[in-house]
Amino acid sequence: MHLGDTPHNLAEEDFIRLGQISEGASGSDIEVMVKEALMEPLRRCQQAKQFLVEKDGNYVPCERYPNCSKCIPKLSTDPPGKDYTCKHCKAVRMTLWEVPPEKLEAPPVRYTDFEKVMRHSCATVSAAELKRFEDWTAMFGQDGG
């Protein structure tokens, strides 16, 4: 699986496990799964209700809401413009659309992104079809000659 220059925190063992759990998938199936997994960090940004501001000023989405037990919930009766920054964990209550685009730091792709995608994916080529291709390759070689 090739992720290009996309930031990720996958170790060599994770790639081996991905190969094992994608057993039987075609190259096209794997391509679709990789593209979907690469979108998961963006989905986490879209679903985030809080962001942490790092030392360099970049915003990173919080993994859960509330980020800590002391985070102030947003109430419908609150006045407009109220600051919801948590005094304890420093998480800022905001949506992706409120984050300055040049300051957004998308989280890295992780193994669980692939697991999530693979739970909702299925191989498009049956085991019998794969066997036919393997037999053909054994008979005629990879180039058919």
Coordinates of C-alpha atoms in Angstrom, one line a residue:
M1 CA 0.0 0.0 0.0
H2 CA 1.4 3.3 -1.0
L3 CA 0.4 6.5 0.9
G4 CA 2.7 8.9 -1.0
D5 CA 3.8 11.8 1.1
T6 CA 0.6 11.7 3.2
P7 CA 1.5 12.1 6.9
H8 CA 0.8 8.8 8.8
N9 CA 1.8 7.0 12.0
L10 CA 1.7 3.5 10.6
A11 CA 4.6 1.2 11.5
E12 CA 6.0 -1.6 9.3
E13 CA 3.9 -4.1 11.4
D14 CA 0.8 -2.1 10.5
F15 CA 1.4 -2.5 6.8
I16 CA 1.9 -6.2 7.3
R17 CA -1.4 -6.5 9.1
L18 CA -3.1 -4.4 6.4
G19 CA -1.8 -6.9 3.8
Q20 CA -3.2 -9.7 5.9
I21 CA -6.7 -8.2 6.4
S22 CA -6.9 -7.2 2.7
E23 CA -6.2 -10.8 1.6
G24 CA -8.4 -11.6 -1.5
A25 CA -9.0 -7.9 -2.4
S26 CA -8.0 -6.9 -6.0
G27 CA -5.6 -4.1 -6.7
S28 CA -8.6 -1.9 -7.6
D29 CA -10.3 -2.8 -4.3
I30 CA -7.2 -1.8 -2.3
E31 CA -6.9 1.5 -4.3
V32 CA -10.4 2.4 -3.3
M33 CA -9.7 1.4 0.4
V34 CA -6.5 3.5 0.5
K35 CA -8.3 6.5 -1.0
E36 CA -11.1 6.2 1.6
A37 CA -8.6 5.8 4.5
L38 CA -6.8 8.9 3.3
M39 CA -10.0 10.8 3.7
E40 CA -10.6 9.8 7.3
P41 CA -8.4 12.6 8.9
L42 CA -10.5 15.1 7.0
R43 CA -13.6 13.5 8.2
R44 CA -12.3 13.8 11.8
C45 CA -11.7 17.5 11.2
Q46 CA -15.3 17.9 9.8
Q47 CA -16.8 16.2 12.8
A48 CA -14.7 17.9 15.4
K49 CA -16.5 20.2 17.8
Q50 CA -13.3 21.3 19.5
F51 CA -9.8 22.1 18.4
L52 CA -6.5 22.4 20.2
V53 CA -4.1 25.2 19.3
E54 CA -0.5 24.0 19.1
K55 CA 2.5 26.1 20.0
D56 CA 3.0 27.0 16.3
G57 CA -0.5 28.4 16.1
N58 CA -1.9 25.5 14.1
Y59 CA -5.3 23.9 15.0
V60 CA -5.7 20.2 15.5
P61 CA -9.1 18.5 16.0
C62 CA -9.9 17.0 19.3
E63 CA -10.5 13.3 19.2
R64 CA -13.6 13.4 21.3
Y65 CA -16.2 15.9 22.6
P66 CA -15.9 17.1 25.2
N67 CA -12.2 17.0 25.1
C68 CA -12.1 16.8 29.0
S69 CA -14.6 16.6 31.8
K70 CA -14.2 20.3 32.5
C71 CA -15.0 21.6 29.1
I72 CA -17.9 24.1 29.1
P73 CA -20.9 22.9 27.0
K74 CA -22.5 25.2 24.5
L75 CA -26.0 26.1 25.5
S76 CA -28.8 27.5 23.3
T77 CA -29.3 30.2 25.9
D78 CA -25.7 31.5 25.8
P79 CA -25.1 35.0 24.4
P80 CA -23.6 35.2 21.0
G81 CA -19.8 35.5 20.9
K82 CA -19.3 33.6 24.2
D83 CA -15.8 32.1 24.6
Y84 CA -15.9 28.4 25.0
T85 CA -12.2 27.8 25.5
C86 CA -11.7 25.3 28.2
K87 CA -9.5 26.7 31.0
H88 CA -8.3 23.2 31.9
C89 CA -7.3 21.5 28.6
K90 CA -7.3 24.7 26.4
A91 CA -9.6 23.1 23.8
V92 CA -11.5 25.7 21.7
R93 CA -15.1 25.1 20.9
M94 CA -15.4 25.6 17.2
T95 CA -16.1 23.9 13.9
L96 CA -13.8 23.2 10.9
W97 CA -15.3 26.2 9.1
E98 CA -14.2 28.5 11.8
V99 CA -10.6 27.4 11.7
P100 CA -8.3 29.6 9.5
P101 CA -7.5 27.3 6.5
E102 CA -3.8 28.0 6.6
K103 CA -3.8 27.1 10.3
L104 CA -5.5 23.7 10.0
E105 CA -3.3 20.7 10.7
A106 CA -5.0 17.6 9.7
P107 CA -4.2 14.6 11.9
P108 CA -2.1 11.8 10.3
V109 CA -3.6 8.7 8.8
R110 CA -3.6 5.8 11.3
Y111 CA -4.2 2.1 11.2
T112 CA -7.7 2.5 12.7
D113 CA -8.6 4.6 9.6
F114 CA -7.9 1.5 7.4
E115 CA -9.8 -0.8 9.8
K116 CA -12.8 1.5 9.7
V117 CA -12.8 1.6 5.9
M118 CA -12.4 -2.2 5.6
R119 CA -15.3 -2.8 7.9
H120 CA -17.5 -1.3 5.3
S121 CA -15.8 -2.6 2.2
C122 CA -16.0 -5.9 0.4
A123 CA -13.9 -7.5 -2.3
T124 CA -15.3 -7.1 -5.9
V125 CA -13.5 -10.2 -7.2
S126 CA -14.5 -13.6 -5.9
A127 CA -12.0 -16.2 -4.7
A128 CA -12.9 -18.3 -7.8
E129 CA -12.1 -15.5 -10.2
L130 CA -8.8 -14.8 -8.4
K131 CA -7.9 -18.5 -8.7
R132 CA -8.6 -18.3 -12.5
F133 CA -6.2 -15.4 -12.8
E134 CA -3.5 -17.1 -10.8
D135 CA -3.8 -20.2 -13.0
W136 CA -3.6 -18.1 -16.1
T137 CA -0.5 -16.3 -14.8
A138 CA 1.1 -19.7 -13.8
M139 CA 0.4 -21.0 -17.4
F140 CA 1.3 -18.0 -19.5
G141 CA 3.4 -15.7 -17.2
Q142 CA 2.6 -12.2 -16.0
D143 CA 2.9 -10.7 -19.5
G144 CA 0.8 -13.4 -21.2
G145 CA 3.6 -14.6 -23.4

